[in-house]
Amino acid sequence: MNHHNFKILLLSLSACFLSLAGKGQNIQENQPVISTDSMDLQGILRQVTGTHPAILKAMEGIQSAEAGIGLSRSTYYPMISGQASYTRIGPIPDITIENLGSIQMAPGNVLNGSVDISQVIYDFAKTARNVRLAESSRDISEKNVDLVKEKLTLLTAVSYYSLVYIQEAIKIKDIQLGTLNNHLDFVNRKKETGSATQYEILTTQVRISTAENQKFDLLKSKKTLWGVLNALLGNPVGAALSVKNNYGLEEPVFRSDSLVNYALEHRNEMLLAHLFEKYAVLNLDAVKIQNNPVLGAYGSGGLKNGYFPDLEMPRPNFAVGIGIRVPIFDATRHKYNVRIASSQINTTKFETESVKREISAEVNENEAGLNTSKEKIKQCELQVRQAEEALNLAQVNYSIGAITNLDLLDAETSAADSRLSLLKARVDLAISIVRLDISLGKPVK
């Protein structure tokens, strides 16, 4: 998955449930349901990391790298080939000797069949270094699989907890709407007796309409999250999903000053950067000896005709030998290949330093986000307690006629909003823990 596209998708997903200010639409919930059981995060992660095509594609990279290792090692083995040919020549070469007549020097029908073998005896470490280079490529492919899993885990976890928030927020809105509709029935009955005004009725209706629009926005966001999670799981995009309301994650236990050091030792991006450095060094080593001599042996054996005294009769034959190939001048190719390989080493070092800085900034940002989420939960819990106390007082005062119906509605709305804020803060904390775990290179539990 492209890193830039992944960030765009993650930001869009966050905006989906953090900002619900669009126009409300009446979203129907009669979608096909994949499972009647709620899914937990670990179950979803197992399915995503086991079946997602991005991971399967990355795993194919390992297979390709393994094949590359075998290809590099093939130089250790002999090359064996067979060949057969028939050739008609003319005129047939002959010589004439006085008093002896003509003597044919070659057959008119030339037959040849042979088995040829060639074997590199010594190539001055060229094959060994190419094998090490191919093994380094395999290490990169294996670590790339871990990196893809990490990115999909983050996207899946954010989607999961966003859906947790939406599900619970809809329940809170349903309770709020039930209360508002009860109030509307009550003031309608009071109006019949002349003890309520049309203003109270209209104000209650406006509150109901506002709450319904907010619920429609939540339903729209839930449908969007279904699409994201279903795409990750490989389900039909429009299928309904239900996830377990579980966001009690264990916070990372580290000293603040050790978080960055831990991340630099365990993050897949950092490990991958070091592997690219190693690959660049091995590549330079391989390039430097490209022009080393190659000592080899060859042999050939088979049947062919053309031997005296019977030129037409095929006879066994063989040829064996040893040879060495020494490049003398390659038009400066070797010189510039070495320069390119050396430059790649510097490039990978700069990339490693860039990744190091990005990880440090990311850990710092996620640690700050986690601490902020914890403080928000404390404030939201206080707000919920205060809103519940205010609602209880409002109910008492309303029962004795000290406040109006609209004052009671204000208290009930504040209580519902405070519960939504607390839910949002808890989900934000769960997402913050996931982000920090992944930025540290820890598995999500």
GROMACS .gro file of C-alpha atoms in nm:
model
  445
    1MET     CA    1   0.000   0.000   0.000
    2ASN     CA    2   0.134   0.339  -0.098
    3HIS     CA    3   0.236   0.534   0.215
    4HIS     CA    4   0.086   0.861   0.087
    5ASN     CA    5  -0.246   0.698  -0.003
    6PHE     CA    6  -0.253   0.524   0.335
    7LYS     CA    7  -0.221   0.857   0.517
    8ILE     CA    8  -0.498   1.012   0.307
    9LEU     CA    9  -0.730   0.718   0.380
   10LEU     CA   10  -0.652   0.734   0.753
   11LEU     CA   11  -0.715   1.109   0.769
   12SER     CA   12  -1.041   1.071   0.578
   13LEU     CA   13  -1.152   0.796   0.813
   14SER     CA   14  -1.074   1.010   1.119
   15ALA     CA   15  -1.268   1.300   0.973
   16CYS     CA   16  -1.563   1.067   0.911
   17PHE     CA   17  -1.645   1.026   1.279
   18LEU     CA   18  -1.478   1.332   1.429
   19SER     CA   19  -1.676   1.581   1.220
   20LEU     CA   20  -2.045   1.512   1.167
   21ALA     CA   21  -2.152   1.850   1.031
   22GLY     CA   22  -2.283   1.749   0.687
   23LYS     CA   23  -2.646   1.745   0.582
   24GLY     CA   24  -2.850   1.464   0.733
   25GLN     CA   25  -2.981   1.186   0.514
   26ASN     CA   26  -3.234   0.919   0.602
   27ILE     CA   27  -3.006   0.617   0.590
   28GLN     CA   28  -3.183   0.283   0.602
   29GLU     CA   29  -3.025   0.012   0.817
   30ASN     CA   30  -3.171  -0.291   0.638
   31GLN     CA   31  -2.826  -0.392   0.507
   32PRO     CA   32  -2.717  -0.755   0.461
   33VAL     CA   33  -2.552  -0.867   0.785
   34ILE     CA   34  -2.228  -1.066   0.766
   35SER     CA   35  -2.256  -1.210   1.115
   36THR     CA   36  -2.508  -1.186   1.396
   37ASP     CA   37  -2.219  -1.193   1.647
   38SER     CA   38  -2.024  -0.882   1.732
   39MET     CA   39  -1.665  -0.896   1.612
   40ASP     CA   40  -1.372  -0.810   1.838
   41LEU     CA   41  -1.060  -0.627   1.729
   42GLN     CA   42  -0.828  -0.927   1.746
   43GLY     CA   43  -1.062  -1.138   1.532
   44ILE     CA   44  -1.083  -0.865   1.270
   45LEU     CA   45  -0.706  -0.816   1.273
   46ARG     CA   46  -0.645  -1.188   1.224
   47GLN     CA   47  -0.874  -1.194   0.921
   48VAL     CA   48  -0.730  -0.875   0.772
   49THR     CA   49  -0.365  -0.971   0.817
   50GLY     CA   50  -0.433  -1.324   0.691
   51THR     CA   51  -0.630  -1.244   0.376
   52HIS     CA   52  -0.568  -0.886   0.264
   53PRO     CA   53  -0.423  -0.870  -0.090
   54ALA     CA   54  -0.165  -0.610   0.011
   55ILE     CA   55  -0.013  -0.861   0.253
   56LEU     CA   56  -0.040  -1.149   0.008
   57LYS     CA   57   0.134  -0.931  -0.250
   58ALA     CA   58   0.413  -0.852  -0.004
   59MET     CA   59   0.449  -1.223   0.075
   60GLU     CA   60   0.490  -1.294  -0.295
   61GLY     CA   61   0.789  -1.063  -0.276
   62ILE     CA   62   0.947  -1.314  -0.037
   63GLN     CA   63   0.889  -1.595  -0.286
   64SER     CA   64   1.047  -1.387  -0.560
   65ALA     CA   65   1.347  -1.312  -0.339
   66GLU     CA   66   1.388  -1.682  -0.257
   67ALA     CA   67   1.391  -1.754  -0.630
   68GLY     CA   68   1.656  -1.485  -0.669
   69ILE     CA   69   1.875  -1.661  -0.412
   70GLY     CA   70   1.841  -1.988  -0.602
   71LEU     CA   71   1.923  -1.811  -0.927
   72SER     CA   72   2.241  -1.664  -0.777
   73ARG     CA   73   2.346  -2.004  -0.643
   74SER     CA   74   2.292  -2.171  -0.980
   75THR     CA   75   2.638  -2.056  -1.086
   76TYR     CA   76   2.780  -2.319  -0.852
   77TYR     CA   77   2.627  -2.595  -1.065
   78PRO     CA   78   2.730  -2.716  -1.413
   79MET     CA   79   2.546  -2.617  -1.728
   80ILE     CA   80   2.453  -2.924  -1.936
   81SER     CA   81   2.300  -2.910  -2.280
   82GLY     CA   82   2.245  -3.147  -2.569
   83GLN     CA   83   2.249  -3.075  -2.939
   84ALA     CA   84   2.204  -3.259  -3.269
   85SER     CA   85   2.236  -3.139  -3.626
   86TYR     CA   86   2.227  -3.253  -3.985
   87THR     CA   87   2.398  -3.057  -4.265
   88ARG     CA   88   2.414  -3.122  -4.638
   89ILE     CA   89   2.723  -2.968  -4.798
   90GLY     CA   90   2.821  -2.926  -5.154
   91PRO     CA   91   3.038  -2.942  -5.345
   92ILE     CA   92   3.197  -3.218  -5.146
   93PRO     CA   93   3.565  -3.137  -5.091
   94ASP     CA   94   3.810  -3.387  -5.243
   95ILE     CA   95   4.165  -3.405  -5.372
   96THR     CA   96   4.301  -3.583  -5.674
   97ILE     CA   97   4.633  -3.765  -5.650
   98GLU     CA   98   4.801  -3.880  -5.967
   99ASN     CA   99   4.779  -4.253  -6.017
  100LEU     CA  100   4.554  -4.283  -5.709
  101GLY     CA  101   4.242  -4.102  -5.820
  102SER     CA  102   4.014  -3.876  -5.615
  103ILE     CA  103   3.995  -3.892  -5.237
  104GLN     CA  104   3.683  -3.746  -5.066
  105MET     CA  105   3.782  -3.519  -4.773
  106ALA     CA  106   3.441  -3.481  -4.602
  107PRO     CA  107   3.104  -3.650  -4.609
  108GLY     CA  108   2.824  -3.488  -4.805
  109ASN     CA  109   2.583  -3.553  -4.518
  110VAL     CA  110   2.729  -3.416  -4.196
  111LEU     CA  111   2.579  -3.565  -3.880
  112ASN     CA  112   2.659  -3.439  -3.529
  113GLY     CA  113   2.512  -3.512  -3.185
  114SER     CA  114   2.672  -3.423  -2.852
  115VAL     CA  115   2.623  -3.346  -2.483
  116ASP     CA  116   2.806  -3.031  -2.366
  117ILE     CA  117   2.902  -2.949  -2.008
  118SER     CA  118   3.046  -2.626  -1.871
  119GLN     CA  119   3.137  -2.556  -1.509
  120VAL     CA  120   3.273  -2.249  -1.334
  121ILE     CA  121   3.572  -2.359  -1.129
  122TYR     CA  122   3.647  -2.029  -0.957
  123ASP     CA  123   3.506  -1.680  -1.011
  124PHE     CA  124   3.695  -1.496  -0.735
  125ALA     CA  125   3.390  -1.462  -0.496
  126LYS     CA  126   3.151  -1.318  -0.755
  127THR     CA  127   2.887  -1.585  -0.696
  128ALA     CA  128   2.923  -1.575  -0.317
  129ARG     CA  129   2.866  -1.201  -0.307
  130ASN     CA  130   2.569  -1.223  -0.541
  131VAL     CA  131   2.414  -1.485  -0.312
  132ARG     CA  132   2.461  -1.259  -0.009
  133LEU     CA  133   2.302  -0.973  -0.204
  134ALA     CA  134   2.002  -1.190  -0.292
  135GLU     CA  135   1.968  -1.302   0.072
  136SER     CA  136   1.965  -0.938   0.178
  137SER     CA  137   1.685  -0.876  -0.071
  138ARG     CA  138   1.486  -1.156   0.093
  139ASP     CA  139   1.536  -0.997   0.436
  140ILE     CA  140   1.397  -0.672   0.298
  141SER     CA  141   1.094  -0.851   0.155
  142GLU     CA  142   1.024  -1.023   0.489
  143LYS     CA  143   1.042  -0.698   0.681
  144ASN     CA  144   0.822  -0.530   0.420
  145VAL     CA  145   0.548  -0.783   0.503
  146ASP     CA  146   0.566  -0.673   0.868
  147LEU     CA  147   0.545  -0.309   0.762
  148VAL     CA  148   0.235  -0.368   0.549
  149LYS     CA  149   0.072  -0.556   0.838
  150GLU     CA  150   0.153  -0.266   1.068
  151LYS     CA  151  -0.014  -0.011   0.839
  152LEU     CA  152  -0.322  -0.228   0.792
  153THR     CA  153  -0.339  -0.285   1.169
  154LEU     CA  154  -0.348   0.089   1.233
  155LEU     CA  155  -0.614   0.148   0.969
  156THR     CA  156  -0.822  -0.145   1.098
  157ALA     CA  157  -0.796  -0.038   1.463
  158VAL     CA  158  -0.897   0.322   1.387
  159SER     CA  159  -1.193   0.193   1.183
  160TYR     CA  160  -1.291  -0.048   1.460
  161TYR     CA  161  -1.289   0.207   1.742
  162SER     CA  162  -1.458   0.465   1.522
  163LEU     CA  163  -1.740   0.215   1.467
  164VAL     CA  164  -1.753   0.148   1.843
  165TYR     CA  165  -1.810   0.520   1.895
  166ILE     CA  166  -2.076   0.542   1.624
  167GLN     CA  167  -2.267   0.240   1.759
  168GLU     CA  168  -2.277   0.374   2.113
  169ALA     CA  169  -2.348   0.731   2.000
  170ILE     CA  170  -2.654   0.609   1.807
  171LYS     CA  171  -2.782   0.436   2.124
  172ILE     CA  172  -2.740   0.758   2.320
  173LYS     CA  173  -2.922   0.951   2.048
  174ASP     CA  174  -3.205   0.697   2.053
  175ILE     CA  175  -3.245   0.746   2.428
  176GLN     CA  176  -3.238   1.123   2.381
  177LEU     CA  177  -3.499   1.105   2.106
  178GLY     CA  178  -3.721   0.886   2.322
  179THR     CA  179  -3.703   1.140   2.602
  180LEU     CA  180  -3.775   1.429   2.365
  181ASN     CA  181  -4.075   1.253   2.213
  182ASN     CA  182  -4.211   1.185   2.562
  183HIS     CA  183  -4.172   1.555   2.637
  184LEU     CA  184  -4.352   1.643   2.316
  185ASP     CA  185  -4.645   1.417   2.410
  186PHE     CA  186  -4.651   1.572   2.756
  187VAL     CA  187  -4.656   1.936   2.637
  188ASN     CA  188  -4.918   1.851   2.376
  189ARG     CA  189  -5.141   1.722   2.656
  190LYS     CA  190  -5.066   2.030   2.863
  191LYS     CA  191  -5.158   2.255   2.570
  192GLU     CA  192  -5.499   2.090   2.556
  193THR     CA  193  -5.556   2.203   2.913
  194GLY     CA  194  -5.413   2.548   2.842
  195SER     CA  195  -5.104   2.507   3.064
  196ALA     CA  196  -4.848   2.493   2.778
  197THR     CA  197  -4.774   2.730   2.494
  198GLN     CA  198  -4.719   2.673   2.124
  199TYR     CA  199  -4.364   2.802   2.179
  200GLU     CA  200  -4.286   2.506   2.406
  201ILE     CA  201  -4.422   2.265   2.146
  202LEU     CA  202  -4.225   2.420   1.860
  203THR     CA  203  -3.905   2.436   2.064
  204THR     CA  204  -3.937   2.066   2.154
  205GLN     CA  205  -4.002   1.978   1.789
  206VAL     CA  206  -3.692   2.172   1.684
  207ARG     CA  207  -3.484   1.979   1.937
  208ILE     CA  208  -3.626   1.650   1.807
  209SER     CA  209  -3.543   1.750   1.449
  210THR     CA  210  -3.188   1.848   1.552
  211ALA     CA  211  -3.133   1.517   1.732
  212GLU     CA  212  -3.273   1.322   1.435
  213ASN     CA  213  -3.037   1.502   1.196
  214GLN     CA  214  -2.746   1.419   1.425
  215LYS     CA  215  -2.854   1.056   1.426
  216PHE     CA  216  -2.877   1.057   1.044
  217ASP     CA  217  -2.519   1.187   1.030
  218LEU     CA  218  -2.412   0.908   1.265
  219LEU     CA  219  -2.587   0.651   1.047
  220LYS     CA  220  -2.414   0.788   0.740
  221SER     CA  221  -2.076   0.766   0.914
  222LYS     CA  222  -2.155   0.411   1.028
  223LYS     CA  223  -2.226   0.309   0.670
  224THR     CA  224  -1.895   0.463   0.562
  225LEU     CA  225  -1.710   0.269   0.832
  226TRP     CA  226  -1.884  -0.051   0.725
  227GLY     CA  227  -1.743   0.007   0.378
  228VAL     CA  228  -1.389   0.059   0.510
  229LEU     CA  229  -1.393  -0.247   0.738
  230ASN     CA  230  -1.564  -0.468   0.480
  231ALA     CA  231  -1.300  -0.370   0.222
  232LEU     CA  232  -1.030  -0.466   0.471
  233LEU     CA  233  -1.203  -0.795   0.554
  234GLY     CA  234  -1.291  -0.885   0.195
  235ASN     CA  235  -1.667  -0.876   0.262
  236PRO     CA  236  -1.932  -0.715   0.037
  237VAL     CA  237  -1.882  -0.342   0.089
  238GLY     CA  238  -2.245  -0.270   0.178
  239ALA     CA  239  -2.279  -0.547   0.438
  240ALA     CA  240  -2.368  -0.449   0.794
  241LEU     CA  241  -2.118  -0.510   1.071
  242SER     CA  242  -2.139  -0.510   1.449
  243VAL     CA  243  -1.831  -0.475   1.668
  244LYS     CA  244  -1.788  -0.535   2.038
  245ASN     CA  245  -1.792  -0.232   2.265
  246ASN     CA  246  -1.444  -0.292   2.403
  247TYR     CA  247  -1.188  -0.015   2.430
  248GLY     CA  248  -1.014  -0.100   2.757
  249LEU     CA  249  -0.660  -0.129   2.620
  250GLU     CA  250  -0.345  -0.158   2.827
  251GLU     CA  251  -0.133   0.155   2.812
  252PRO     CA  252   0.238   0.121   2.721
  253VAL     CA  253   0.455   0.124   3.032
  254PHE     CA  254   0.772   0.316   2.952
  255ARG     CA  255   0.958   0.611   3.087
  256SER     CA  256   0.892   0.908   2.863
  257ASP     CA  257   1.261   0.953   2.788
  258SER     CA  258   1.296   0.592   2.670
  259LEU     CA  259   1.004   0.583   2.425
  260VAL     CA  260   1.200   0.716   2.129
  261ASN     CA  261   1.494   0.483   2.191
  262TYR     CA  262   1.259   0.184   2.211
  263ALA     CA  263   1.087   0.287   1.888
  264LEU     CA  264   1.419   0.330   1.704
  265GLU     CA  265   1.510  -0.027   1.800
  266HIS     CA  266   1.176  -0.190   1.716
  267ARG     CA  267   0.997   0.008   1.443
  268ASN     CA  268   0.973  -0.180   1.115
  269GLU     CA  269   1.053   0.137   0.919
  270MET     CA  270   1.381   0.171   1.107
  271LEU     CA  271   1.469  -0.197   1.071
  272LEU     CA  272   1.386  -0.177   0.703
  273ALA     CA  273   1.605   0.132   0.660
  274HIS     CA  274   1.900  -0.056   0.814
  275LEU     CA  275   1.835  -0.350   0.580
  276PHE     CA  276   1.845  -0.114   0.281
  277GLU     CA  277   2.179   0.018   0.407
  278LYS     CA  278   2.311  -0.337   0.432
  279TYR     CA  279   2.182  -0.414   0.083
  280ALA     CA  280   2.355  -0.107  -0.060
  281VAL     CA  281   2.688  -0.210   0.096
  282LEU     CA  282   2.656  -0.566  -0.036
  283ASN     CA  283   2.564  -0.430  -0.378
  284LEU     CA  284   2.881  -0.219  -0.384
  285ASP     CA  285   3.086  -0.525  -0.287
  286ALA     CA  286   2.931  -0.721  -0.573
  287VAL     CA  287   2.982  -0.440  -0.824
  288LYS     CA  288   3.349  -0.397  -0.733
  289ILE     CA  289   3.436  -0.753  -0.843
  290GLN     CA  290   3.219  -0.766  -1.155
  291ASN     CA  291   3.532  -0.760  -1.371
  292ASN     CA  292   3.714  -1.035  -1.182
  293PRO     CA  293   3.841  -1.325  -1.397
  294VAL     CA  294   3.635  -1.642  -1.431
  295LEU     CA  295   3.806  -1.980  -1.448
  296GLY     CA  296   3.597  -2.253  -1.604
  297ALA     CA  297   3.608  -2.601  -1.754
  298TYR     CA  298   3.410  -2.745  -2.039
  299GLY     CA  299   3.357  -3.085  -2.197
  300SER     CA  300   3.167  -3.225  -2.493
  301GLY     CA  301   3.103  -3.581  -2.608
  302GLY     CA  302   2.887  -3.749  -2.870
  303LEU     CA  303   2.871  -3.893  -3.221
  304LYS     CA  304   2.958  -3.740  -3.555
  305ASN     CA  305   3.083  -3.853  -3.896
  306GLY     CA  306   3.363  -3.729  -4.113
  307TYR     CA  307   3.645  -3.944  -3.979
  308PHE     CA  308   3.874  -4.148  -4.206
  309PRO     CA  309   3.861  -4.405  -4.342
  310ASP     CA  310   3.478  -4.425  -4.347
  311LEU     CA  311   3.359  -4.064  -4.370
  312GLU     CA  312   2.990  -4.152  -4.355
  313MET     CA  313   3.010  -4.363  -4.038
  314PRO     CA  314   2.932  -4.170  -3.713
  315ARG     CA  315   3.197  -4.226  -3.450
  316PRO     CA  316   3.223  -4.139  -3.079
  317ASN     CA  317   3.420  -3.823  -3.008
  318PHE     CA  318   3.494  -3.590  -2.719
  319ALA     CA  319   3.656  -3.259  -2.634
  320VAL     CA  320   3.758  -3.128  -2.291
  321GLY     CA  321   3.935  -2.815  -2.187
  322ILE     CA  322   3.986  -2.540  -1.936
  323GLY     CA  323   3.971  -2.165  -1.992
  324ILE     CA  324   3.983  -1.830  -1.821
  325ARG     CA  325   3.800  -1.509  -1.911
  326VAL     CA  326   3.967  -1.183  -1.812
  327PRO     CA  327   3.793  -0.852  -1.894
  328ILE     CA  328   4.044  -0.603  -2.033
  329PHE     CA  329   3.838  -0.293  -2.117
  330ASP     CA  330   3.464  -0.243  -2.058
  331ALA     CA  331   3.430   0.114  -2.188
  332THR     CA  332   3.437   0.258  -1.827
  333ARG     CA  333   3.116   0.074  -1.730
  334HIS     CA  334   3.272  -0.071  -1.417
  335LYS     CA  335   3.395   0.268  -1.301
  336TYR     CA  336   3.052   0.428  -1.320
  337ASN     CA  337   2.873   0.128  -1.176
  338VAL     CA  338   3.094   0.160  -0.869
  339ARG     CA  339   3.010   0.530  -0.845
  340ILE     CA  340   2.638   0.458  -0.865
  341ALA     CA  341   2.660   0.188  -0.599
  342SER     CA  342   2.860   0.418  -0.370
  343SER     CA  343   2.603   0.692  -0.414
  344GLN     CA  344   2.325   0.448  -0.321
  345ILE     CA  345   2.498   0.383   0.011
  346ASN     CA  346   2.492   0.754   0.092
  347THR     CA  347   2.128   0.775  -0.016
  348THR     CA  348   2.025   0.495   0.218
  349LYS     CA  349   2.210   0.660   0.507
  350PHE     CA  350   2.025   0.986   0.449
  351GLU     CA  351   1.698   0.793   0.428
  352THR     CA  352   1.773   0.620   0.759
  353GLU     CA  353   1.834   0.955   0.926
  354SER     CA  354   1.509   1.088   0.778
  355VAL     CA  355   1.313   0.786   0.908
  356LYS     CA  356   1.475   0.831   1.248
  357ARG     CA  357   1.357   1.191   1.271
  358GLU     CA  358   1.007   1.102   1.152
  359ILE     CA  359   0.976   0.824   1.411
  360SER     CA  360   1.099   1.052   1.690
  361ALA     CA  361   0.843   1.318   1.599
  362GLU     CA  362   0.566   1.059   1.563
  363VAL     CA  363   0.634   0.904   1.903
  364ASN     CA  364   0.639   1.246   2.066
  365GLU     CA  365   0.311   1.339   1.897
  366ASN     CA  366   0.139   1.014   1.993
  367GLU     CA  367   0.263   1.033   2.352
  368ALA     CA  368   0.121   1.385   2.378
  369GLY     CA  369  -0.204   1.264   2.222
  370LEU     CA  370  -0.228   0.981   2.477
  371ASN     CA  371  -0.171   1.216   2.771
  372THR     CA  372  -0.426   1.461   2.633
  373SER     CA  373  -0.684   1.184   2.590
  374LYS     CA  374  -0.635   1.076   2.953
  375GLU     CA  375  -0.687   1.433   3.075
  376LYS     CA  376  -0.997   1.468   2.856
  377ILE     CA  377  -1.147   1.155   3.012
  378LYS     CA  378  -1.103   1.304   3.360
  379GLN     CA  379  -1.274   1.626   3.251
  380CYS     CA  380  -1.551   1.439   3.069
  381GLU     CA  381  -1.617   1.217   3.370
  382LEU     CA  382  -1.647   1.530   3.583
  383GLN     CA  383  -1.882   1.686   3.328
  384VAL     CA  384  -2.100   1.373   3.325
  385ARG     CA  385  -2.129   1.378   3.705
  386GLN     CA  386  -2.212   1.747   3.704
  387ALA     CA  387  -2.463   1.707   3.419
  388GLU     CA  388  -2.633   1.413   3.595
  389GLU     CA  389  -2.656   1.611   3.919
  390ALA     CA  390  -2.794   1.908   3.729
  391LEU     CA  391  -3.050   1.684   3.558
  392ASN     CA  392  -3.160   1.538   3.891
  393LEU     CA  393  -3.205   1.886   4.034
  394ALA     CA  394  -3.390   1.997   3.721
  395GLN     CA  395  -3.630   1.703   3.750
  396VAL     CA  396  -3.702   1.790   4.114
  397ASN     CA  397  -3.751   2.159   4.036
  398TYR     CA  398  -3.971   2.077   3.739
  399SER     CA  399  -4.188   1.851   3.952
  400ILE     CA  400  -4.259   2.139   4.192
  401GLY     CA  401  -4.307   2.390   3.909
  402ALA     CA  402  -3.990   2.590   3.978
  403ILE     CA  403  -3.862   2.559   3.618
  404THR     CA  404  -4.023   2.518   3.276
  405ASN     CA  405  -4.031   2.220   3.045
  406LEU     CA  406  -3.766   2.386   2.829
  407ASP     CA  407  -3.531   2.422   3.126
  408LEU     CA  408  -3.567   2.050   3.190
  409LEU     CA  409  -3.495   1.979   2.823
  410ASP     CA  410  -3.177   2.186   2.847
  411ALA     CA  411  -3.060   1.975   3.140
  412GLU     CA  412  -3.141   1.649   2.961
  413THR     CA  413  -2.962   1.765   2.645
  414SER     CA  414  -2.655   1.863   2.848
  415ALA     CA  415  -2.651   1.521   3.014
  416ALA     CA  416  -2.677   1.341   2.678
  417ASP     CA  417  -2.404   1.560   2.527
  418SER     CA  418  -2.174   1.496   2.824
  419ARG     CA  419  -2.221   1.119   2.786
  420LEU     CA  420  -2.133   1.149   2.416
  421SER     CA  421  -1.823   1.350   2.503
  422LEU     CA  422  -1.711   1.089   2.755
  423LEU     CA  423  -1.768   0.810   2.499
  424LYS     CA  424  -1.569   1.006   2.241
  425ALA     CA  425  -1.286   1.064   2.491
  426ARG     CA  426  -1.266   0.692   2.575
  427VAL     CA  427  -1.256   0.595   2.208
  428ASP     CA  428  -0.992   0.861   2.146
  429LEU     CA  429  -0.786   0.712   2.427
  430ALA     CA  430  -0.813   0.364   2.272
  431ILE     CA  431  -0.704   0.500   1.934
  432SER     CA  432  -0.420   0.695   2.100
  433ILE     CA  433  -0.295   0.375   2.267
  434VAL     CA  434  -0.302   0.193   1.932
  435ARG     CA  435  -0.118   0.477   1.761
  436LEU     CA  436   0.148   0.490   2.032
  437ASP     CA  437   0.191   0.111   2.033
  438ILE     CA  438   0.240   0.105   1.658
  439SER     CA  439   0.471   0.407   1.664
  440LEU     CA  440   0.681   0.217   1.921
  441GLY     CA  441   0.686  -0.100   1.712
  442LYS     CA  442   0.473  -0.296   1.960
  443PRO     CA  443   0.198  -0.537   1.852
  444VAL     CA  444  -0.160  -0.426   1.910
  445LYS     CA  445  -0.324  -0.640   2.180
   0.00000   0.00000   0.00000
